[in-house]
Amino acid sequence: MEEFVKQTFLYDFYGELLTKRQRQVYESVVLEDYSLSEVAQELGISRQGVFDMIKRCNKTLEEYEKKLHLVEKFLHIRRKVHQIHLLTEKYGAEDIAKISNEILEEL
Amino acid sequence: MEEFVKQTFLYDFYGELLTKRQRQVYESVVLEDYSLSEVAQELGISRQGVFDMIKRCNKTLEEYEKKLHLVEKFLHIRRKVHQIHLLTEKYGAEDIAKISNEILEEL
């Protein structure tokens, strides 16, 4: 998986376990693609400080995943629901297609 | 939801975030249904001590759910996959039934 996609998943699942300040920095740099310098300037800390925060956030998020494996579990289920979605076509099963689509949007 | 079922789900999802000792006590009392006195005797602590540990574990697990809502999310998806499973009958869609069954076993 692409590093960015992985980070986004981990943040989606465990982001609420970071501090408010960590979330703020993480969202700016990783999700909204602001540069380290821009975020550093806004927060009045060094560029290195921002870099270290992101690194620590990634480590924390990865540690949660290492313990709980919930992203892995979700992605596995997502693949299976996607298989179901593809199979509905041959049956013209629109009701199943609709539900599987809802699940994919939520996962 | 029954209190016991809820506790089991919370433990399934977030149990790994408890300490080893907490998990040991929680599993004995909540999942394996040993009495507080039995566990207290085995660990050489008071019955009240075991009771307090369980209470603290529940609080910790509930705090994780309050932040992450992953049990809620999983149960919601589980219900939808169950709907899919029921619908497969009218199409004779055995392949979809099989996949949805696998998901239900994993969730």
mmCIF file with all atom_site columns, C-alpha atoms in Angstrom:
data_model
loop_
_atom_site.group_PDB
_atom_site.id
_atom_site.type_symbol
_atom_site.label_atom_id
_atom_site.label_alt_id
_atom_site.label_comp_id
_atom_site.label_asym_id
_atom_site.label_entity_id
_atom_site.label_seq_id
_atom_site.pdbx_PDB_ins_code
_atom_site.Cartn_x
_atom_site.Cartn_y
_atom_site.Cartn_z
_atom_site.occupancy
_atom_site.B_iso_or_equiv
_atom_site.pdbx_formal_charge
_atom_site.auth_seq_id
_atom_site.auth_comp_id
_atom_site.auth_asym_id
_atom_site.auth_atom_id
_atom_site.pdbx_PDB_model_num
ATOM 1   C CA . MET A 1 1   ? 0.000   0.000   0.000   1.00 0.00 ? 1   MET A CA 1
ATOM 2   C CA . GLU A 1 2   ? 1.152   3.547   -0.747  1.00 0.00 ? 2   GLU A CA 1
ATOM 3   C CA . GLU A 1 3   ? 2.633   5.213   2.323   1.00 0.00 ? 3   GLU A CA 1
ATOM 4   C CA . PHE A 1 4   ? 0.157   8.078   2.120   1.00 0.00 ? 4   PHE A CA 1
ATOM 5   C CA . VAL A 1 5   ? -2.835  5.742   1.892   1.00 0.00 ? 5   VAL A CA 1
ATOM 6   C CA . LYS A 1 6   ? -1.560  3.740   4.837   1.00 0.00 ? 6   LYS A CA 1
ATOM 7   C CA . GLN A 1 7   ? -1.067  6.877   6.919   1.00 0.00 ? 7   GLN A CA 1
ATOM 8   C CA . THR A 1 8   ? -4.568  8.049   6.061   1.00 0.00 ? 8   THR A CA 1
ATOM 9   C CA . PHE A 1 9   ? -6.096  4.730   7.125   1.00 0.00 ? 9   PHE A CA 1
ATOM 10  C CA . LEU A 1 10  ? -4.158  4.647   10.365  1.00 0.00 ? 10  LEU A CA 1
ATOM 11  C CA . TYR A 1 11  ? -5.181  8.205   11.119  1.00 0.00 ? 11  TYR A CA 1
ATOM 12  C CA . ASP A 1 12  ? -8.817  7.462   10.267  1.00 0.00 ? 12  ASP A CA 1
ATOM 13  C CA . PHE A 1 13  ? -8.876  4.625   12.739  1.00 0.00 ? 13  PHE A CA 1
ATOM 14  C CA . TYR A 1 14  ? -6.689  5.782   15.586  1.00 0.00 ? 14  TYR A CA 1
ATOM 15  C CA . GLY A 1 15  ? -6.310  9.526   15.089  1.00 0.00 ? 15  GLY A CA 1
ATOM 16  C CA . GLU A 1 16  ? -8.602  10.297  18.013  1.00 0.00 ? 16  GLU A CA 1
ATOM 17  C CA . LEU A 1 17  ? -6.030  8.733   20.322  1.00 0.00 ? 17  LEU A CA 1
ATOM 18  C CA . LEU A 1 18  ? -3.505  11.447  19.460  1.00 0.00 ? 18  LEU A CA 1
ATOM 19  C CA . THR A 1 19  ? -3.520  14.755  21.311  1.00 0.00 ? 19  THR A CA 1
ATOM 20  C CA . LYS A 1 20  ? -5.392  17.688  19.834  1.00 0.00 ? 20  LYS A CA 1
ATOM 21  C CA . ARG A 1 21  ? -2.150  19.410  18.883  1.00 0.00 ? 21  ARG A CA 1
ATOM 22  C CA . GLN A 1 22  ? -0.774  16.256  17.280  1.00 0.00 ? 22  GLN A CA 1
ATOM 23  C CA . ARG A 1 23  ? -3.967  15.881  15.236  1.00 0.00 ? 23  ARG A CA 1
ATOM 24  C CA . GLN A 1 24  ? -3.753  19.484  14.113  1.00 0.00 ? 24  GLN A CA 1
ATOM 25  C CA . VAL A 1 25  ? -0.172  19.083  12.871  1.00 0.00 ? 25  VAL A CA 1
ATOM 26  C CA . TYR A 1 26  ? -0.808  15.664  11.366  1.00 0.00 ? 26  TYR A CA 1
ATOM 27  C CA . GLU A 1 27  ? -3.836  16.847  9.433   1.00 0.00 ? 27  GLU A CA 1
ATOM 28  C CA . SER A 1 28  ? -2.042  19.905  8.092   1.00 0.00 ? 28  SER A CA 1
ATOM 29  C CA . VAL A 1 29  ? 1.051   18.060  6.892   1.00 0.00 ? 29  VAL A CA 1
ATOM 30  C CA . VAL A 1 30  ? -0.143  14.569  5.982   1.00 0.00 ? 30  VAL A CA 1
ATOM 31  C CA . LEU A 1 31  ? -3.732  15.092  4.909   1.00 0.00 ? 31  LEU A CA 1
ATOM 32  C CA . GLU A 1 32  ? -3.810  18.678  3.681   1.00 0.00 ? 32  GLU A CA 1
ATOM 33  C CA . ASP A 1 33  ? -0.276  18.665  2.313   1.00 0.00 ? 33  ASP A CA 1
ATOM 34  C CA . TYR A 1 34  ? 0.997   21.878  3.898   1.00 0.00 ? 34  TYR A CA 1
ATOM 35  C CA . SER A 1 35  ? 4.782   22.037  4.000   1.00 0.00 ? 35  SER A CA 1
ATOM 36  C CA . LEU A 1 36  ? 6.694   21.464  7.246   1.00 0.00 ? 36  LEU A CA 1
ATOM 37  C CA . SER A 1 37  ? 7.921   25.060  7.070   1.00 0.00 ? 37  SER A CA 1
ATOM 38  C CA . GLU A 1 38  ? 4.433   26.480  6.711   1.00 0.00 ? 38  GLU A CA 1
ATOM 39  C CA . VAL A 1 39  ? 3.128   24.522  9.693   1.00 0.00 ? 39  VAL A CA 1
ATOM 40  C CA . ALA A 1 40  ? 6.251   25.337  11.705  1.00 0.00 ? 40  ALA A CA 1
ATOM 41  C CA . GLN A 1 41  ? 5.760   29.026  11.081  1.00 0.00 ? 41  GLN A CA 1
ATOM 42  C CA . GLU A 1 42  ? 2.070   28.878  11.998  1.00 0.00 ? 42  GLU A CA 1
ATOM 43  C CA . LEU A 1 43  ? 2.778   27.098  15.288  1.00 0.00 ? 43  LEU A CA 1
ATOM 44  C CA . GLY A 1 44  ? 5.922   29.084  16.078  1.00 0.00 ? 44  GLY A CA 1
ATOM 45  C CA . ILE A 1 45  ? 8.116   25.982  16.334  1.00 0.00 ? 45  ILE A CA 1
ATOM 46  C CA . SER A 1 46  ? 11.043  24.741  14.248  1.00 0.00 ? 46  SER A CA 1
ATOM 47  C CA . ARG A 1 47  ? 10.695  22.801  11.019  1.00 0.00 ? 47  ARG A CA 1
ATOM 48  C CA . GLN A 1 48  ? 12.521  19.946  12.759  1.00 0.00 ? 48  GLN A CA 1
ATOM 49  C CA . GLY A 1 49  ? 9.987   20.120  15.584  1.00 0.00 ? 49  GLY A CA 1
ATOM 50  C CA . VAL A 1 50  ? 7.137   19.593  13.152  1.00 0.00 ? 50  VAL A CA 1
ATOM 51  C CA . PHE A 1 51  ? 9.017   16.763  11.467  1.00 0.00 ? 51  PHE A CA 1
ATOM 52  C CA . ASP A 1 52  ? 9.584   15.059  14.822  1.00 0.00 ? 52  ASP A CA 1
ATOM 53  C CA . MET A 1 53  ? 5.913   15.409  15.743  1.00 0.00 ? 53  MET A CA 1
ATOM 54  C CA . ILE A 1 54  ? 4.809   13.731  12.509  1.00 0.00 ? 54  ILE A CA 1
ATOM 55  C CA . LYS A 1 55  ? 7.317   10.962  13.052  1.00 0.00 ? 55  LYS A CA 1
ATOM 56  C CA . ARG A 1 56  ? 6.083   10.408  16.605  1.00 0.00 ? 56  ARG A CA 1
ATOM 57  C CA . CYS A 1 57  ? 2.443   10.433  15.430  1.00 0.00 ? 57  CYS A CA 1
ATOM 58  C CA . ASN A 1 58  ? 3.201   7.796   12.801  1.00 0.00 ? 58  ASN A CA 1
ATOM 59  C CA . LYS A 1 59  ? 4.947   5.661   15.383  1.00 0.00 ? 59  LYS A CA 1
ATOM 60  C CA . THR A 1 60  ? 2.017   5.953   17.802  1.00 0.00 ? 60  THR A CA 1
ATOM 61  C CA . LEU A 1 61  ? -0.536  5.138   15.108  1.00 0.00 ? 61  LEU A CA 1
ATOM 62  C CA . GLU A 1 62  ? 1.507   2.156   13.950  1.00 0.00 ? 62  GLU A CA 1
ATOM 63  C CA . GLU A 1 63  ? 1.811   0.872   17.496  1.00 0.00 ? 63  GLU A CA 1
ATOM 64  C CA . TYR A 1 64  ? -1.957  0.893   17.861  1.00 0.00 ? 64  TYR A CA 1
ATOM 65  C CA . GLU A 1 65  ? -2.309  -1.030  14.612  1.00 0.00 ? 65  GLU A CA 1
ATOM 66  C CA . LYS A 1 66  ? 0.336   -3.502  15.708  1.00 0.00 ? 66  LYS A CA 1
ATOM 67  C CA . LYS A 1 67  ? -1.727  -4.226  18.793  1.00 0.00 ? 67  LYS A CA 1
ATOM 68  C CA . LEU A 1 68  ? -5.247  -4.064  17.415  1.00 0.00 ? 68  LEU A CA 1
ATOM 69  C CA . HIS A 1 69  ? -4.932  -4.912  13.669  1.00 0.00 ? 69  HIS A CA 1
ATOM 70  C CA . LEU A 1 70  ? -8.210  -3.129  12.996  1.00 0.00 ? 70  LEU A CA 1
ATOM 71  C CA . VAL A 1 71  ? -7.125  -1.422  9.765   1.00 0.00 ? 71  VAL A CA 1
ATOM 72  C CA . GLU A 1 72  ? -5.947  -4.791  8.455   1.00 0.00 ? 72  GLU A CA 1
ATOM 73  C CA . LYS A 1 73  ? -9.262  -6.381  9.476   1.00 0.00 ? 73  LYS A CA 1
ATOM 74  C CA . PHE A 1 74  ? -11.284 -3.618  7.826   1.00 0.00 ? 74  PHE A CA 1
ATOM 75  C CA . LEU A 1 75  ? -9.314  -3.756  4.588   1.00 0.00 ? 75  LEU A CA 1
ATOM 76  C CA . HIS A 1 76  ? -9.764  -7.502  4.444   1.00 0.00 ? 76  HIS A CA 1
ATOM 77  C CA . ILE A 1 77  ? -13.529 -7.142  4.855   1.00 0.00 ? 77  ILE A CA 1
ATOM 78  C CA . ARG A 1 78  ? -13.572 -4.313  2.364   1.00 0.00 ? 78  ARG A CA 1
ATOM 79  C CA . ARG A 1 79  ? -12.020 -6.563  -0.281  1.00 0.00 ? 79  ARG A CA 1
ATOM 80  C CA . LYS A 1 80  ? -14.630 -9.233  0.359   1.00 0.00 ? 80  LYS A CA 1
ATOM 81  C CA . VAL A 1 81  ? -17.509 -6.773  0.183   1.00 0.00 ? 81  VAL A CA 1
ATOM 82  C CA . HIS A 1 82  ? -16.062 -5.529  -3.069  1.00 0.00 ? 82  HIS A CA 1
ATOM 83  C CA . GLN A 1 83  ? -16.098 -9.104  -4.396  1.00 0.00 ? 83  GLN A CA 1
ATOM 84  C CA . ILE A 1 84  ? -19.765 -9.346  -3.412  1.00 0.00 ? 84  ILE A CA 1
ATOM 85  C CA . HIS A 1 85  ? -20.470 -6.084  -5.189  1.00 0.00 ? 85  HIS A CA 1
ATOM 86  C CA . LEU A 1 86  ? -18.919 -7.393  -8.406  1.00 0.00 ? 86  LEU A CA 1
ATOM 87  C CA . LEU A 1 87  ? -20.866 -10.647 -8.192  1.00 0.00 ? 87  LEU A CA 1
ATOM 88  C CA . THR A 1 88  ? -24.254 -8.948  -7.817  1.00 0.00 ? 88  THR A CA 1
ATOM 89  C CA . GLU A 1 89  ? -24.215 -8.022  -11.490 1.00 0.00 ? 89  GLU A CA 1
ATOM 90  C CA . LYS A 1 90  ? -24.596 -11.550 -12.763 1.00 0.00 ? 90  LYS A CA 1
ATOM 91  C CA . TYR A 1 91  ? -27.706 -12.025 -10.614 1.00 0.00 ? 91  TYR A CA 1
ATOM 92  C CA . GLY A 1 92  ? -29.146 -8.581  -11.260 1.00 0.00 ? 92  GLY A CA 1
ATOM 93  C CA . ALA A 1 93  ? -29.269 -8.371  -7.484  1.00 0.00 ? 93  ALA A CA 1
ATOM 94  C CA . GLU A 1 94  ? -29.759 -4.636  -7.127  1.00 0.00 ? 94  GLU A CA 1
ATOM 95  C CA . ASP A 1 95  ? -30.742 -4.822  -3.472  1.00 0.00 ? 95  ASP A CA 1
ATOM 96  C CA . ILE A 1 96  ? -27.498 -6.603  -2.594  1.00 0.00 ? 96  ILE A CA 1
ATOM 97  C CA . ALA A 1 97  ? -25.536 -4.200  -4.801  1.00 0.00 ? 97  ALA A CA 1
ATOM 98  C CA . LYS A 1 98  ? -27.075 -1.276  -2.915  1.00 0.00 ? 98  LYS A CA 1
ATOM 99  C CA . ILE A 1 99  ? -26.231 -2.651  0.529   1.00 0.00 ? 99  ILE A CA 1
ATOM 100 C CA . SER A 1 100 ? -22.701 -3.652  -0.464  1.00 0.00 ? 100 SER A CA 1
ATOM 101 C CA . ASN A 1 101 ? -22.210 -0.193  -1.876  1.00 0.00 ? 101 ASN A CA 1
ATOM 102 C CA . GLU A 1 102 ? -23.347 1.382   1.390   1.00 0.00 ? 102 GLU A CA 1
ATOM 103 C CA . ILE A 1 103 ? -20.837 -0.768  3.252   1.00 0.00 ? 103 ILE A CA 1
ATOM 104 C CA . LEU A 1 104 ? -18.018 0.245   0.909   1.00 0.00 ? 104 LEU A CA 1
ATOM 105 C CA . GLU A 1 105 ? -18.847 3.889   1.445   1.00 0.00 ? 105 GLU A CA 1
ATOM 106 C CA . GLU A 1 106 ? -18.722 3.425   5.198   1.00 0.00 ? 106 GLU A CA 1
ATOM 107 C CA . LEU A 1 107 ? -15.571 1.329   5.371   1.00 0.00 ? 107 LEU A CA 1
ATOM 108 C CA . MET B 1 1   ? -27.168 -4.958  23.924  1.00 0.00 ? 1   MET B CA 1
ATOM 109 C CA . GLU B 1 2   ? -26.606 -7.287  26.862  1.00 0.00 ? 2   GLU B CA 1
ATOM 110 C CA . GLU B 1 3   ? -23.913 -5.995  29.199  1.00 0.00 ? 3   GLU B CA 1
ATOM 111 C CA . PHE B 1 4   ? -21.898 -9.190  28.816  1.00 0.00 ? 4   PHE B CA 1
ATOM 112 C CA . VAL B 1 5   ? -22.016 -9.077  25.009  1.00 0.00 ? 5   VAL B CA 1
ATOM 113 C CA . LYS B 1 6   ? -20.987 -5.435  25.041  1.00 0.00 ? 6   LYS B CA 1
ATOM 114 C CA . GLN B 1 7   ? -18.056 -6.149  27.353  1.00 0.00 ? 7   GLN B CA 1
ATOM 115 C CA . THR B 1 8   ? -16.968 -9.023  25.130  1.00 0.00 ? 8   THR B CA 1
ATOM 116 C CA . PHE B 1 9   ? -17.017 -6.839  22.028  1.00 0.00 ? 9   PHE B CA 1
ATOM 117 C CA . LEU B 1 10  ? -15.130 -4.037  23.710  1.00 0.00 ? 10  LEU B CA 1
ATOM 118 C CA . TYR B 1 11  ? -12.554 -6.497  24.962  1.00 0.00 ? 11  TYR B CA 1
ATOM 119 C CA . ASP B 1 12  ? -12.242 -8.121  21.532  1.00 0.00 ? 12  ASP B CA 1
ATOM 120 C CA . PHE B 1 13  ? -11.481 -4.776  19.961  1.00 0.00 ? 13  PHE B CA 1
ATOM 121 C CA . TYR B 1 14  ? -9.446  -2.950  22.554  1.00 0.00 ? 14  TYR B CA 1
ATOM 122 C CA . GLY B 1 15  ? -8.312  -5.644  24.996  1.00 0.00 ? 15  GLY B CA 1
ATOM 123 C CA . GLU B 1 16  ? -4.751  -5.494  23.715  1.00 0.00 ? 16  GLU B CA 1
ATOM 124 C CA . LEU B 1 17  ? -4.502  -1.937  25.010  1.00 0.00 ? 17  LEU B CA 1
ATOM 125 C CA . LEU B 1 18  ? -4.908  -3.142  28.596  1.00 0.00 ? 18  LEU B CA 1
ATOM 126 C CA . THR B 1 19  ? -1.901  -4.347  30.600  1.00 0.00 ? 19  THR B CA 1
ATOM 127 C CA . LYS B 1 20  ? -1.108  -8.053  30.685  1.00 0.00 ? 20  LYS B CA 1
ATOM 128 C CA . ARG B 1 21  ? -2.289  -8.311  34.292  1.00 0.00 ? 21  ARG B CA 1
ATOM 129 C CA . GLN B 1 22  ? -5.513  -6.456  33.509  1.00 0.00 ? 22  GLN B CA 1
ATOM 130 C CA . ARG B 1 23  ? -6.192  -8.820  30.603  1.00 0.00 ? 23  ARG B CA 1
ATOM 131 C CA . GLN B 1 24  ? -5.557  -11.838 32.794  1.00 0.00 ? 24  GLN B CA 1
ATOM 132 C CA . VAL B 1 25  ? -8.052  -10.672 35.423  1.00 0.00 ? 25  VAL B CA 1
ATOM 133 C CA . TYR B 1 26  ? -10.596 -9.487  32.857  1.00 0.00 ? 26  TYR B CA 1
ATOM 134 C CA . GLU B 1 27  ? -10.527 -12.763 30.961  1.00 0.00 ? 27  GLU B CA 1
ATOM 135 C CA . SER B 1 28  ? -10.898 -14.823 34.124  1.00 0.00 ? 28  SER B CA 1
ATOM 136 C CA . VAL B 1 29  ? -13.818 -12.860 35.528  1.00 0.00 ? 29  VAL B CA 1
ATOM 137 C CA . VAL B 1 30  ? -15.695 -11.537 32.510  1.00 0.00 ? 30  VAL B CA 1
ATOM 138 C CA . LEU B 1 31  ? -15.023 -14.131 29.824  1.00 0.00 ? 31  LEU B CA 1
ATOM 139 C CA . GLU B 1 32  ? -14.390 -17.325 31.774  1.00 0.00 ? 32  GLU B CA 1
ATOM 140 C CA . ASP B 1 33  ? -16.804 -16.503 34.580  1.00 0.00 ? 33  ASP B CA 1
ATOM 141 C CA . TYR B 1 34  ? -14.535 -17.229 37.532  1.00 0.00 ? 34  TYR B CA 1
ATOM 142 C CA . SER B 1 35  ? -15.769 -15.574 40.738  1.00 0.00 ? 35  SER B CA 1
ATOM 143 C CA . LEU B 1 36  ? -14.092 -12.464 42.104  1.00 0.00 ? 36  LEU B CA 1
ATOM 144 C CA . SER B 1 37  ? -13.068 -14.470 45.188  1.00 0.00 ? 37  SER B CA 1
ATOM 145 C CA . GLU B 1 38  ? -11.452 -17.214 43.127  1.00 0.00 ? 38  GLU B CA 1
ATOM 146 C CA . VAL B 1 39  ? -9.419  -14.731 41.080  1.00 0.00 ? 39  VAL B CA 1
ATOM 147 C CA . ALA B 1 40  ? -8.557  -12.740 44.200  1.00 0.00 ? 40  ALA B CA 1
ATOM 148 C CA . GLN B 1 41  ? -7.231  -15.852 45.897  1.00 0.00 ? 41  GLN B CA 1
ATOM 149 C CA . GLU B 1 42  ? -5.207  -16.867 42.852  1.00 0.00 ? 42  GLU B CA 1
ATOM 150 C CA . LEU B 1 43  ? -3.581  -13.434 42.572  1.00 0.00 ? 43  LEU B CA 1
ATOM 151 C CA . GLY B 1 44  ? -3.201  -12.923 46.313  1.00 0.00 ? 44  GLY B CA 1
ATOM 152 C CA . ILE B 1 45  ? -5.175  -9.669  46.328  1.00 0.00 ? 45  ILE B CA 1
ATOM 153 C CA . SER B 1 46  ? -8.504  -8.723  47.904  1.00 0.00 ? 46  SER B CA 1
ATOM 154 C CA . ARG B 1 47  ? -11.887 -9.414  46.333  1.00 0.00 ? 47  ARG B CA 1
ATOM 155 C CA . GLN B 1 48  ? -12.406 -5.651  46.280  1.00 0.00 ? 48  GLN B CA 1
ATOM 156 C CA . GLY B 1 49  ? -9.091  -5.274  44.448  1.00 0.00 ? 49  GLY B CA 1
ATOM 157 C CA . VAL B 1 50  ? -10.256 -7.586  41.681  1.00 0.00 ? 50  VAL B CA 1
ATOM 158 C CA . PHE B 1 51  ? -13.605 -5.800  41.514  1.00 0.00 ? 51  PHE B CA 1
ATOM 159 C CA . ASP B 1 52  ? -11.841 -2.435  41.171  1.00 0.00 ? 52  ASP B CA 1
ATOM 160 C CA . MET B 1 53  ? -9.594  -3.787  38.406  1.00 0.00 ? 53  MET B CA 1
ATOM 161 C CA . ILE B 1 54  ? -12.575 -5.006  36.392  1.00 0.00 ? 54  ILE B CA 1
ATOM 162 C CA . LYS B 1 55  ? -14.303 -1.690  36.858  1.00 0.00 ? 55  LYS B CA 1
ATOM 163 C CA . ARG B 1 56  ? -11.219 0.193   35.705  1.00 0.00 ? 56  ARG B CA 1
ATOM 164 C CA . CYS B 1 57  ? -10.807 -2.099  32.699  1.00 0.00 ? 57  CYS B CA 1
ATOM 165 C CA . ASN B 1 58  ? -14.411 -1.502  31.646  1.00 0.00 ? 58  ASN B CA 1
ATOM 166 C CA . LYS B 1 59  ? -13.926 2.220   31.983  1.00 0.00 ? 59  LYS B CA 1
ATOM 167 C CA . THR B 1 60  ? -10.746 2.120   29.876  1.00 0.00 ? 60  THR B CA 1
ATOM 168 C CA . LEU B 1 61  ? -12.369 -0.025  27.173  1.00 0.00 ? 61  LEU B CA 1
ATOM 169 C CA . GLU B 1 62  ? -15.410 2.254   27.079  1.00 0.00 ? 62  GLU B CA 1
ATOM 170 C CA . GLU B 1 63  ? -13.202 5.321   26.768  1.00 0.00 ? 63  GLU B CA 1
ATOM 171 C CA . TYR B 1 64  ? -11.508 3.814   23.699  1.00 0.00 ? 64  TYR B CA 1
ATOM 172 C CA . GLU B 1 65  ? -14.894 3.098   22.141  1.00 0.00 ? 65  GLU B CA 1
ATOM 173 C CA . LYS B 1 66  ? -16.090 6.594   22.948  1.00 0.00 ? 66  LYS B CA 1
ATOM 174 C CA . LYS B 1 67  ? -13.147 7.958   20.984  1.00 0.00 ? 67  LYS B CA 1
ATOM 175 C CA . LEU B 1 68  ? -12.910 5.461   18.121  1.00 0.00 ? 68  LEU B CA 1
ATOM 176 C CA . HIS B 1 69  ? -16.457 4.028   17.723  1.00 0.00 ? 69  HIS B CA 1
ATOM 177 C CA . LEU B 1 70  ? -15.008 0.958   16.039  1.00 0.00 ? 70  LEU B CA 1
ATOM 178 C CA . VAL B 1 71  ? -17.260 -1.584  17.761  1.00 0.00 ? 71  VAL B CA 1
ATOM 179 C CA . GLU B 1 72  ? -20.270 0.494   16.717  1.00 0.00 ? 72  GLU B CA 1
ATOM 180 C CA . LYS B 1 73  ? -18.949 0.670   13.150  1.00 0.00 ? 73  LYS B CA 1
ATOM 181 C CA . PHE B 1 74  ? -18.296 -3.069  12.999  1.00 0.00 ? 74  PHE B CA 1
ATOM 182 C CA . LEU B 1 75  ? -21.720 -3.966  14.379  1.00 0.00 ? 75  LEU B CA 1
ATOM 183 C CA . HIS B 1 76  ? -23.351 -1.689  11.843  1.00 0.00 ? 76  HIS B CA 1
ATOM 184 C CA . ILE B 1 77  ? -21.491 -3.387  8.985   1.00 0.00 ? 77  ILE B CA 1
ATOM 185 C CA . ARG B 1 78  ? -22.231 -6.782  10.469  1.00 0.00 ? 78  ARG B CA 1
ATOM 186 C CA . ARG B 1 79  ? -25.957 -6.063  10.325  1.00 0.00 ? 79  ARG B CA 1
ATOM 187 C CA . LYS B 1 80  ? -25.691 -5.059  6.661   1.00 0.00 ? 80  LYS B CA 1
ATOM 188 C CA . VAL B 1 81  ? -23.673 -8.132  5.721   1.00 0.00 ? 81  VAL B CA 1
ATOM 189 C CA . HIS B 1 82  ? -26.308 -10.206 7.482   1.00 0.00 ? 82  HIS B CA 1
ATOM 190 C CA . GLN B 1 83  ? -28.979 -8.547  5.318   1.00 0.00 ? 83  GLN B CA 1
ATOM 191 C CA . ILE B 1 84  ? -26.942 -9.462  2.248   1.00 0.00 ? 84  ILE B CA 1
ATOM 192 C CA . HIS B 1 85  ? -26.671 -13.036 3.449   1.00 0.00 ? 85  HIS B CA 1
ATOM 193 C CA . LEU B 1 86  ? -30.449 -13.293 3.826   1.00 0.00 ? 86  LEU B CA 1
ATOM 194 C CA . LEU B 1 87  ? -31.030 -11.815 0.352   1.00 0.00 ? 87  LEU B CA 1
ATOM 195 C CA . THR B 1 88  ? -28.724 -14.279 -1.401  1.00 0.00 ? 88  THR B CA 1
ATOM 196 C CA . GLU B 1 89  ? -31.337 -17.023 -1.001  1.00 0.00 ? 89  GLU B CA 1
ATOM 197 C CA . LYS B 1 90  ? -33.810 -15.514 -3.418  1.00 0.00 ? 90  LYS B CA 1
ATOM 198 C CA . TYR B 1 91  ? -31.130 -15.340 -6.139  1.00 0.00 ? 91  TYR B CA 1
ATOM 199 C CA . GLY B 1 92  ? -29.598 -18.722 -5.361  1.00 0.00 ? 92  GLY B CA 1
ATOM 200 C CA . ALA B 1 93  ? -26.363 -16.734 -5.158  1.00 0.00 ? 93  ALA B CA 1
ATOM 201 C CA . GLU B 1 94  ? -24.228 -19.299 -3.384  1.00 0.00 ? 94  GLU B CA 1
ATOM 202 C CA . ASP B 1 95  ? -20.971 -17.519 -4.127  1.00 0.00 ? 95  ASP B CA 1
ATOM 203 C CA . ILE B 1 96  ? -22.217 -14.331 -2.461  1.00 0.00 ? 96  ILE B CA 1
ATOM 204 C CA . ALA B 1 97  ? -23.656 -16.354 0.419   1.00 0.00 ? 97  ALA B CA 1
ATOM 205 C CA . LYS B 1 98  ? -20.263 -17.955 0.947   1.00 0.00 ? 98  LYS B CA 1
ATOM 206 C CA . ILE B 1 99  ? -18.373 -14.652 1.000   1.00 0.00 ? 99  ILE B CA 1
ATOM 207 C CA . SER B 1 100 ? -20.912 -12.962 3.261   1.00 0.00 ? 100 SER B CA 1
ATOM 208 C CA . ASN B 1 101 ? -20.701 -15.922 5.580   1.00 0.00 ? 101 ASN B CA 1
ATOM 209 C CA . GLU B 1 102 ? -16.925 -15.626 5.730   1.00 0.00 ? 102 GLU B CA 1
ATOM 210 C CA . ILE B 1 103 ? -17.269 -11.959 6.620   1.00 0.00 ? 103 ILE B CA 1
ATOM 211 C CA . LEU B 1 104 ? -19.763 -12.728 9.384   1.00 0.00 ? 104 LEU B CA 1
ATOM 212 C CA . GLU B 1 105 ? -17.389 -15.286 10.844  1.00 0.00 ? 105 GLU B CA 1
ATOM 213 C CA . GLU B 1 106 ? -14.572 -12.760 10.849  1.00 0.00 ? 106 GLU B CA 1
ATOM 214 C CA . LEU B 1 107 ? -16.502 -9.804  12.219  1.00 0.00 ? 107 LEU B CA 1
#
